[in-house]
Short mmCIF file of C-alpha atoms in Angstrom, two decimals:
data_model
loop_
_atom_site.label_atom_id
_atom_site.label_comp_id
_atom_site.label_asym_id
_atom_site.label_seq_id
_atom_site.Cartn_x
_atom_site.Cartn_y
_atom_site.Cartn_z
CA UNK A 1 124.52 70.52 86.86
CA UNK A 2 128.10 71.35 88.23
CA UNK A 3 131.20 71.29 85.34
CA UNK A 4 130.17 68.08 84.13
CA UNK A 5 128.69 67.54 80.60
CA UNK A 6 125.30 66.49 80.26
CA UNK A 7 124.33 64.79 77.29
CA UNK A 8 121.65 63.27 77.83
CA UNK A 9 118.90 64.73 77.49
CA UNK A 10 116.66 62.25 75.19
CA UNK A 11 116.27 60.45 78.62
CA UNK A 12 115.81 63.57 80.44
CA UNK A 13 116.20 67.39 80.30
CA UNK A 14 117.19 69.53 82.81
CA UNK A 15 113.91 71.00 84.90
CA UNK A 16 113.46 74.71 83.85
CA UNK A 17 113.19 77.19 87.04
CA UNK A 18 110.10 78.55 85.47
CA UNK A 19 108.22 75.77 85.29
CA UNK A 20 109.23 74.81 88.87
CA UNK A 21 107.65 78.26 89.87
CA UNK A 22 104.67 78.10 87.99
CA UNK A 23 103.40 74.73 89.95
CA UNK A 24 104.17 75.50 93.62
CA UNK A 25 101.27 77.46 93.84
CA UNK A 26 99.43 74.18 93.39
CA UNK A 27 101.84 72.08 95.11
CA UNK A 28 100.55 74.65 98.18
CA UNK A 29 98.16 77.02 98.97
CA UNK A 30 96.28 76.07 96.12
CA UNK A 31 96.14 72.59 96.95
CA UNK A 32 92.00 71.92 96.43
CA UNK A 33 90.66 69.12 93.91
CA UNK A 34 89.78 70.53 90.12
CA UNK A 35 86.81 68.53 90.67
CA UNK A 36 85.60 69.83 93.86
CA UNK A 37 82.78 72.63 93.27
CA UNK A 38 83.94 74.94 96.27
CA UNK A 39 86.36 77.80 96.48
CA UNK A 40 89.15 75.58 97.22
CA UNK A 41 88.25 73.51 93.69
CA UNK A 42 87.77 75.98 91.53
CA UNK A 43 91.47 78.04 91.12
CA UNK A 44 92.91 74.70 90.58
CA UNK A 45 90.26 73.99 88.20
CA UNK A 46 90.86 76.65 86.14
CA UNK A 47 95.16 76.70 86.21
CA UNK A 48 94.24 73.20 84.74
CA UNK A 49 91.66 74.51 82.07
CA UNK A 50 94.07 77.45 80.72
CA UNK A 51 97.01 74.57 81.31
CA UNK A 52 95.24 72.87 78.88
CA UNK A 53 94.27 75.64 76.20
CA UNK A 54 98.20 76.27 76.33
CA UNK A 55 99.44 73.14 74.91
CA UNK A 56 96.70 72.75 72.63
CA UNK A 57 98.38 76.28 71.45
CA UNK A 58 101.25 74.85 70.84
CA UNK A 59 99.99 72.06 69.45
CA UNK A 60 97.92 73.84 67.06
CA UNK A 61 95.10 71.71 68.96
CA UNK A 62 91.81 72.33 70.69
CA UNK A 63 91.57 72.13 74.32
CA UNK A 64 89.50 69.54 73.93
CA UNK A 65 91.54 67.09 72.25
CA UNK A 66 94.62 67.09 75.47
CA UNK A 67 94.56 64.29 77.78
CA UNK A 68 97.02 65.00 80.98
CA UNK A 69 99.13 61.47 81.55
CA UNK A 70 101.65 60.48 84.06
CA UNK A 71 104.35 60.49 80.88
CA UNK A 72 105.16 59.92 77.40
CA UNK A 73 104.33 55.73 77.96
CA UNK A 74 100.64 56.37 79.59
CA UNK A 75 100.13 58.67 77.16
CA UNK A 76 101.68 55.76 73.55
CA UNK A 77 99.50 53.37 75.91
CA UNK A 78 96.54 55.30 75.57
CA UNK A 79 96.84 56.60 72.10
CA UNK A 80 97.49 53.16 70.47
CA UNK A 81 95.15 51.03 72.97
CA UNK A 82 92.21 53.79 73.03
CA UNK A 83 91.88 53.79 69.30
CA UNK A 84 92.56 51.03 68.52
CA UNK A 85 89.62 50.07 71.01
CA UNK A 86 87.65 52.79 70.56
CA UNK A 87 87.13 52.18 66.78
CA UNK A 88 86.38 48.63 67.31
CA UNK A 89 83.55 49.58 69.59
CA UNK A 90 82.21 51.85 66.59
CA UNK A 91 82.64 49.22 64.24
CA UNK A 92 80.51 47.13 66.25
CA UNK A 93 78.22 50.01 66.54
CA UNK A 94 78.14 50.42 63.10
CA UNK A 95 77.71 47.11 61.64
CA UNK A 96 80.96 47.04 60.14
CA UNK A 97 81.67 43.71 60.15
CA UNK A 98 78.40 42.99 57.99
CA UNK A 99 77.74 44.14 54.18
CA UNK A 100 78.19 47.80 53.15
CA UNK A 101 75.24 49.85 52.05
CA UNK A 102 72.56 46.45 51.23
CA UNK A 103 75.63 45.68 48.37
CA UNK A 104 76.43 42.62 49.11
CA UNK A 105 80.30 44.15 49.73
CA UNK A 106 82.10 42.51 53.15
CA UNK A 107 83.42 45.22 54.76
CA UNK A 108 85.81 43.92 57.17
CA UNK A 109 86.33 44.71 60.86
CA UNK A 110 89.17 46.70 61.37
CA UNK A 111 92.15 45.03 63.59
CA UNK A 112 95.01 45.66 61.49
CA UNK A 113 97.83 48.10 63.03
CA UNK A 114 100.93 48.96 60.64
CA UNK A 115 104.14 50.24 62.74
CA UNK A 116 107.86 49.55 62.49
CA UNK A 117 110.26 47.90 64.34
CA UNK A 118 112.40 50.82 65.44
CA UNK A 119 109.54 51.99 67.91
CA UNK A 120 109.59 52.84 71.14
CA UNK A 121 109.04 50.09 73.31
CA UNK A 122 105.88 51.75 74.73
CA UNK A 123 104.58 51.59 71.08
CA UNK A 124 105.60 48.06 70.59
CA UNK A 125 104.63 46.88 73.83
CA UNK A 126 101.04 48.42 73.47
CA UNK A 127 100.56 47.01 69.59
CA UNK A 128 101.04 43.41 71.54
CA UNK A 129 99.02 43.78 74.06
CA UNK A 130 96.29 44.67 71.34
CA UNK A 131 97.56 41.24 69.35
CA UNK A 132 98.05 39.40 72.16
CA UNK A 133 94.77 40.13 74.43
CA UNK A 134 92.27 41.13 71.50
CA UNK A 135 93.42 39.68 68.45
CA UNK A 136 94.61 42.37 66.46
CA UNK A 137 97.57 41.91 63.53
CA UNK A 138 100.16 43.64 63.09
CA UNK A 139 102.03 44.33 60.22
CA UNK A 140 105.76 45.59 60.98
CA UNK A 141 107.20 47.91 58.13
CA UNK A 142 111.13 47.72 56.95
CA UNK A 143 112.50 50.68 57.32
CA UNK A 144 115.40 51.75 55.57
CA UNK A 145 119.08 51.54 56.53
CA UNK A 146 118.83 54.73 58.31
CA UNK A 147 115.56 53.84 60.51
CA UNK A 148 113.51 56.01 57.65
CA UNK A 149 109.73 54.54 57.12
CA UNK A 150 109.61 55.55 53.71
CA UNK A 151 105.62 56.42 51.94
CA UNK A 152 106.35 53.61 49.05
CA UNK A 153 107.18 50.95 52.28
CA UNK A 154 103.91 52.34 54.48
CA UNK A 155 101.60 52.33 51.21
CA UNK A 156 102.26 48.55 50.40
CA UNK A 157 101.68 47.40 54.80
CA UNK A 158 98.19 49.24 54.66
CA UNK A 159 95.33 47.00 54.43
CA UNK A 160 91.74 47.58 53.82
CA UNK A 161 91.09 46.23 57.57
CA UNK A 162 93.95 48.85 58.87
CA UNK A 163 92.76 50.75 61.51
CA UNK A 164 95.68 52.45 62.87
CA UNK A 165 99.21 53.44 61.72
CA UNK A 166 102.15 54.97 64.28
CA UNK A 167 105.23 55.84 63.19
CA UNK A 168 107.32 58.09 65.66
CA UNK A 169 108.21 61.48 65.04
CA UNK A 170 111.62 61.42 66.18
CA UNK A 171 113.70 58.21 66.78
CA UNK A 172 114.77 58.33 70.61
CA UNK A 173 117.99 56.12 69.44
CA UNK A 174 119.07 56.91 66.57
CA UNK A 175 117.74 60.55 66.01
CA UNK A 176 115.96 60.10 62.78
CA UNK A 177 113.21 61.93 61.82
CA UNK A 178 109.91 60.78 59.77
CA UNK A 179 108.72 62.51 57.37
CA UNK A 180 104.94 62.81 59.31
CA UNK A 181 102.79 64.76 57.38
CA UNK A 182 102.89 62.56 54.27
CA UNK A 183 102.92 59.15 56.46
CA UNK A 184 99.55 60.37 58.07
CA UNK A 185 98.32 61.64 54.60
CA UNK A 186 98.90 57.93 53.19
CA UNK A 187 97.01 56.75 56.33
CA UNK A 188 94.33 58.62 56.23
CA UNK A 189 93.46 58.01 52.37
CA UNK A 190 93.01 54.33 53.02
CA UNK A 191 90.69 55.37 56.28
CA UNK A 192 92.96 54.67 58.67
CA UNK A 193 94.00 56.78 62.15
CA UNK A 194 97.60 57.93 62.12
CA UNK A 195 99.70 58.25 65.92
CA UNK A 196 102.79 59.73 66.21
CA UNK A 197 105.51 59.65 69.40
CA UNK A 198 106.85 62.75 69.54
CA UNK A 199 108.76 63.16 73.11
CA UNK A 200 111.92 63.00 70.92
CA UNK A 201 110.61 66.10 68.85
CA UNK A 202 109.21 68.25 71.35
CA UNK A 203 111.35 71.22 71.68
CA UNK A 204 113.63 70.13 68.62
CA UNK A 205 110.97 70.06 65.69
CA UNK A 206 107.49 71.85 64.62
CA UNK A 207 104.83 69.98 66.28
CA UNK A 208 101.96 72.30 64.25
CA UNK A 209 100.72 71.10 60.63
CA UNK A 210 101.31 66.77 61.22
CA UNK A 211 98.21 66.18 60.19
CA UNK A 212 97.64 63.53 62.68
CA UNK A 213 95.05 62.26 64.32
CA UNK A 214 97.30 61.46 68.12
CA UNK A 215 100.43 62.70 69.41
CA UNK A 216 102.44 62.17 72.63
CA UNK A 217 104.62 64.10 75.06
CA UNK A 218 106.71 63.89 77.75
CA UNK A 219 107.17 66.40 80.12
CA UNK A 220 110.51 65.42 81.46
CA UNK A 221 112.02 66.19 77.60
CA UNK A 222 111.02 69.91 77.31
CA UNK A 223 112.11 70.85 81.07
CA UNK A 224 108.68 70.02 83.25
CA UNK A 225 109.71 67.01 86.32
CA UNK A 226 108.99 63.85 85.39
CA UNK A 227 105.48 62.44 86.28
CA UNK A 228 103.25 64.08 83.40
CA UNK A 229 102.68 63.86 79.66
CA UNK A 230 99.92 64.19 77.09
CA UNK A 231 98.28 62.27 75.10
CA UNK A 232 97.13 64.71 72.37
CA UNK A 233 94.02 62.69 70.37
CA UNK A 234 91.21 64.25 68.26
CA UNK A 235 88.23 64.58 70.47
CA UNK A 236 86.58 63.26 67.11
CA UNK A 237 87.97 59.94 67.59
CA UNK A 238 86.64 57.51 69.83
CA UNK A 239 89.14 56.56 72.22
CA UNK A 240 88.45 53.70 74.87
CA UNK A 241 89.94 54.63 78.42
CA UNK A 242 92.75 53.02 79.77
CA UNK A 243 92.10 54.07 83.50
CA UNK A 244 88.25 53.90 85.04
CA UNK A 245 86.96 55.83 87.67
CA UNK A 246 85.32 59.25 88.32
CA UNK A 247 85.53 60.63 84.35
CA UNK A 248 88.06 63.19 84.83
CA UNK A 249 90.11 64.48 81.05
CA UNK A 250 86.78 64.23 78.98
CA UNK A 251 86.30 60.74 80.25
CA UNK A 252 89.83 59.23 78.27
CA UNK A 253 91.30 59.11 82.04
CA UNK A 254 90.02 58.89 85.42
CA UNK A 255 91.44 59.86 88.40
CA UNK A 256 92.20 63.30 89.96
CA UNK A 257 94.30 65.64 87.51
CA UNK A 258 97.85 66.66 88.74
CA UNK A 259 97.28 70.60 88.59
CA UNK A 260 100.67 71.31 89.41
CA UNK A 261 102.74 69.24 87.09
CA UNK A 262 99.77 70.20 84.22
CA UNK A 263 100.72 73.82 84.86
CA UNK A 264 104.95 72.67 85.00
CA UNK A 265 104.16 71.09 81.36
CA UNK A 266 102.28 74.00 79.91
CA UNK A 267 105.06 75.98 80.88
CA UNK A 268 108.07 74.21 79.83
CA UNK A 269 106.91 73.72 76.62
CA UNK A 270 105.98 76.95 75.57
CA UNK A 271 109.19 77.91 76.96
CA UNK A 272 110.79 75.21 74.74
CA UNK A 273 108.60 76.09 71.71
CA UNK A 274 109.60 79.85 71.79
CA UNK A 275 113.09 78.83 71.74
CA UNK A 276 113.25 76.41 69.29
CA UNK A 277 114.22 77.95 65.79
CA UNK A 278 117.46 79.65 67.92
CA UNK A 279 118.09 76.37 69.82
CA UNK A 280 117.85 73.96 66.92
CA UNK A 281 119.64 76.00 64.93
CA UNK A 282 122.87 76.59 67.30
CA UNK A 283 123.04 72.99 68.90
CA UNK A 284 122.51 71.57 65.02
CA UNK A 285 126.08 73.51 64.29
CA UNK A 286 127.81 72.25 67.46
CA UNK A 287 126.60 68.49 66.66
CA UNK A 288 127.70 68.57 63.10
CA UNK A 289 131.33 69.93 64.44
CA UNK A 290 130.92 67.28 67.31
CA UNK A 291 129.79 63.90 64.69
CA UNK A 292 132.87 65.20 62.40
CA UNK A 293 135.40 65.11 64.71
CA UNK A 294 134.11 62.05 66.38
CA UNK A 295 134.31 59.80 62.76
CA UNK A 296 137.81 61.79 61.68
CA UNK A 297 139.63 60.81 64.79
CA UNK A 298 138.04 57.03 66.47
CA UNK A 299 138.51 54.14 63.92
CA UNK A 300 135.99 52.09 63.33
CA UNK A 301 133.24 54.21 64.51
CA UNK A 302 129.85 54.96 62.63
CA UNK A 303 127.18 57.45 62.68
CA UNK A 304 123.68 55.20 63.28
CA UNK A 305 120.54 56.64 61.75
CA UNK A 306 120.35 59.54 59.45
CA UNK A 307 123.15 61.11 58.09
CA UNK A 308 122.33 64.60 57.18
CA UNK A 309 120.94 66.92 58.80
CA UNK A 310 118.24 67.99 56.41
CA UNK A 311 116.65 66.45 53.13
CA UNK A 312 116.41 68.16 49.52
CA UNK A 313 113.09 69.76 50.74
CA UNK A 314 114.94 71.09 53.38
CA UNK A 315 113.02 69.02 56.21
CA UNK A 316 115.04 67.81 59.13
CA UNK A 317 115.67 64.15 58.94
CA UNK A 318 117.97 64.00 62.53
CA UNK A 319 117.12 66.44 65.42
CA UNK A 320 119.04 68.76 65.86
CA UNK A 321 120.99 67.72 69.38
CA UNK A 322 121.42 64.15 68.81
CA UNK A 323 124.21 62.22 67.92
CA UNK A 324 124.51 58.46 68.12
CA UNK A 325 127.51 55.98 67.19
CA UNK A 326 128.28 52.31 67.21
CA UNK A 327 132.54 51.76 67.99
CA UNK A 328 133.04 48.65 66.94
CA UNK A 329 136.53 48.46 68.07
CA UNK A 330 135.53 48.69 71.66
CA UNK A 331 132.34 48.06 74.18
CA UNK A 332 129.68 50.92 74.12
CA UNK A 333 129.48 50.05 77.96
CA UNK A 334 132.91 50.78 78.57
CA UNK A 335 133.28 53.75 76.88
CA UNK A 336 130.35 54.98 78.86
CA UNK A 337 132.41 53.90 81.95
CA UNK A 338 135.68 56.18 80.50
CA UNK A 339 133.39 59.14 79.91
CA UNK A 340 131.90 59.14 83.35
CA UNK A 341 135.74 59.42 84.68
CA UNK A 342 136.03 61.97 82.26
CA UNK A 343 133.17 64.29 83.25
CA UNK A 344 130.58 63.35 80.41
CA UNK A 345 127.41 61.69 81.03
CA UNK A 346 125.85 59.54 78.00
CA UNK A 347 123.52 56.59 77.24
CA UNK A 348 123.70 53.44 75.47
CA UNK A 349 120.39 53.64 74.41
CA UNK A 350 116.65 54.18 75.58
CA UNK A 351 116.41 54.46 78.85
CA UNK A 352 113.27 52.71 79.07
CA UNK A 353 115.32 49.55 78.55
CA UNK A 354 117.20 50.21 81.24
CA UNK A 355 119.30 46.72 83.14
CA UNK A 356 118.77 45.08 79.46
CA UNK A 357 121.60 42.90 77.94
CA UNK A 358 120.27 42.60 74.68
CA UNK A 359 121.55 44.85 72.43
CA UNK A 360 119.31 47.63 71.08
CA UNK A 361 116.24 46.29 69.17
CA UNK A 362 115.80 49.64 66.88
CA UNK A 363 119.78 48.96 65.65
CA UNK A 364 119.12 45.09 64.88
CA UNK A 365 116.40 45.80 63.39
CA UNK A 366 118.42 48.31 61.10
CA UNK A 367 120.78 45.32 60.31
CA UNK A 368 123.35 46.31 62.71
CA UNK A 369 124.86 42.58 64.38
CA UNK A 370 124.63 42.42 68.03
CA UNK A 371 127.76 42.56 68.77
CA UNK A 372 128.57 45.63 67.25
CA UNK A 373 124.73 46.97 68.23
CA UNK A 374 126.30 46.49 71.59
CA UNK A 375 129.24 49.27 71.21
CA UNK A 376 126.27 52.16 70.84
CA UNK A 377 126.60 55.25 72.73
CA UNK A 378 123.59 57.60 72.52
CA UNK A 379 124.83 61.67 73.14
CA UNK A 380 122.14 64.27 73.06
CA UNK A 381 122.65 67.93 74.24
CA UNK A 382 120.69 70.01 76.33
CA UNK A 383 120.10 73.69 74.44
CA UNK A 384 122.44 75.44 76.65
CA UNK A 385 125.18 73.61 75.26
CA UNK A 386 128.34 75.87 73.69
CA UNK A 387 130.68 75.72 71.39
CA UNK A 388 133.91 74.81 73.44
CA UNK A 389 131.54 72.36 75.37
CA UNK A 390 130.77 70.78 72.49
CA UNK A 391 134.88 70.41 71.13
CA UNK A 392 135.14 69.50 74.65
CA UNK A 393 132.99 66.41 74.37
CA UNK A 394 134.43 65.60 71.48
CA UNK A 395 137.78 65.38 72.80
CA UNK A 396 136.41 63.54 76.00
CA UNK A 397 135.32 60.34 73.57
CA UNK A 398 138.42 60.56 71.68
CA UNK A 399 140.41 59.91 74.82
CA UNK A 400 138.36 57.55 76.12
CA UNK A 401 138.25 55.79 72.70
CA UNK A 402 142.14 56.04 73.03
CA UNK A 403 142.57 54.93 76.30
CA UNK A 404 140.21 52.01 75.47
CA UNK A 405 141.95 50.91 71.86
CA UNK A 406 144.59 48.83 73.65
CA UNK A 407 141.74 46.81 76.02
CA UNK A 408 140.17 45.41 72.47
CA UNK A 409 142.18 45.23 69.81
#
């Protein structure tokens, strides 16, 4: 990165140095197959074992229950589909389907899945494959203005047939943050499993104590290249693999490991992890001071998701670096377009949904119209960001918000 402003880092961080280092060994001279039971297998082998034990580490995990991917999507795809899939094979096993214990009492198969409609697509898109190909339901909870799932709305969408719940950790539009540990709590007292997607969170927001049964990550997020996530699942749960083949990752996904980026994403995210209190901390100051300026000086602009920056139990309810706002008295697209002139690189939006027209599904869902949904603009700052960088972006949309006032009114 050269004197330009960066913020955009929910679509991609900048890759840390360290992590770079830590997988040319295996990008090199250590080139052998983990799989291959000869000297030139068995140093890869183990830089992907103690790869491995390190996330779980920060995870507050066992080894056992981390699944390398090829990113955050592989890794919702095989979370949500593996379960899901996985428990109806035990079902089956089980006799589920039949009476309960010689009572008499139907005890129906599970194929019920409660999320919300502010997912990630690669949450939505794997709930309907499950509805679509093997006849699960879905049940699609309201959130609240601010994209919040709230315990009341998740207890009244569970079922007795609910198998699974995911609710993501940390909005990748909007910034909000669930509340996780009592969402999975709720799930689990009616029997169900409880995902969560948190690539937003990762380097932002404890990823210890959820309570949940499934996480995933994104390597590209915390600093690691792009090509390699985790899918972090209780090795207690039956999971159903995605990808066939030789067995590799406990049997959850076949296919020879990539030791190198494994090793990138163990590093970058203890790196990120280590930092994190400090980070959050700083860049949360600079993107209050950045959101207040922004509303004070662009009419007809508004904050979209949560407001504050911590609830009255003092949990975070935005992370810390993001900051995302509809101007209605312009076109998200062309500010964009200003900002580039200006030296300041945004996003309308998930990148995933990249060449889209539509306007964003999580702020329609939110009961934002479509035409205003369509002035968004998404800014999320890296951790090195300062405080003059920060005024400086703030002064950057101002202008271009200026320059642009005359265009549309």
């Amino acid at each position: 990165m050269t004197g330009r402003l960066y913020l955009d880092t929910a679509a991609a961080a900048p890759v840390r140095r360290e992590a770079l280092e830590a997988a040319w060994p295996y990008l090199a001279g250590a080139f052998g197959n983990p799989s291959s039971h000869h000297e030139f297998g068995r140093g890869p082998a183990e830089a992907l074992a103690d790869a491995r034990a390190r996330v779980a580490k920060v995870l507050g995990m066992r080894a056992t229950d981390i699944t390398f991917t090829s990113g955050g999507t592989e890794a919702d795809n095989l979370a949500i589909i593996g379960m899901a899939l996985g428990a109806r094979t035990q079902d089956r096993a089980q006799g589920r389907a039949q009476t309960q214990g010689g009572t008499g009492t139907a005890v129906p198969p599970r194929r019920h899945i409660v999320t919300s409609p502010v997912e990630h697509e690669a949450v939505l898109a794997s709930v309907e494959f499950l509805t679509r190909v093997h006849g699960f339901t879905v049940t699609e909870v309201d959130p609240t203005s601010d994209g919040t799932v709230t315990p009341e709305a998740l207890t009244a969408a569970i079922r007795p047939d609910t198998v699974l719940v995911s609710v993501g950790y940390a909005n990748n539009e909007i910034g909000t943050v669930a509340d996780v540990p009592t969402l999975a709590g709720i799930a689990h007292e009616a029997g169900a499993l409880f995902h969560t997607d948190a690539v937003q969170a990762a380097g932002w927001l404890p990823l210890t104590g959820l309570g949940v049964d499934a996480l995933s990550l994104a390597g590209h997020k915390v600093g690691a290249p792009k090509g390699i996530g985790v899918a972090a699942i209780r090795a207690r749960v039956p999971v159903e693999p995605l990808i066939h083949g030789g067995g590799q990752e406990s049997g959850r996904r076949s296919g020879t490991e990539n030791v190198a980026l494994a090793v990138a994403f163990a590093t970058a995210i203890e790196l990120a992890e280590a930092d994190r209190h400090e980070a959050a901390d700083r860049v949360r100051a600079i993107r209050d001071e950045f959101i207040s300026t922004v509303l004070s000086h662009v009419p007809g602009s508004f904050l979209t998701g949560a407001a504050g920056t911590a609830g009255p139990d003092g949990r975070a309810t935005r992370t810390p670096n993001h900051a995302s706002f509809c101007f209605s008295n312009t076109s998200g697209e062309a500010v964009l377009l200003e900002l580039e002139r200006l030296g300041v690189t945004a996003s309308s939006g998930s990148a995933c949904a990249v060449g889209s027209d539509e306007p964003s599904h999580v702020l329609t869902a939110l009961g934002v119209a479509p035409e205003v949904a369509q002035t968004s603009v998404r800014f999320t700052f890296p951790s090195s960001i300062t405080p003059d960088r920060g005024r400086a972006a703030a002064r950057a949309v101002i202008s271009a918000a200026e320059s642009l006032a005359s265009s549309f009114a």
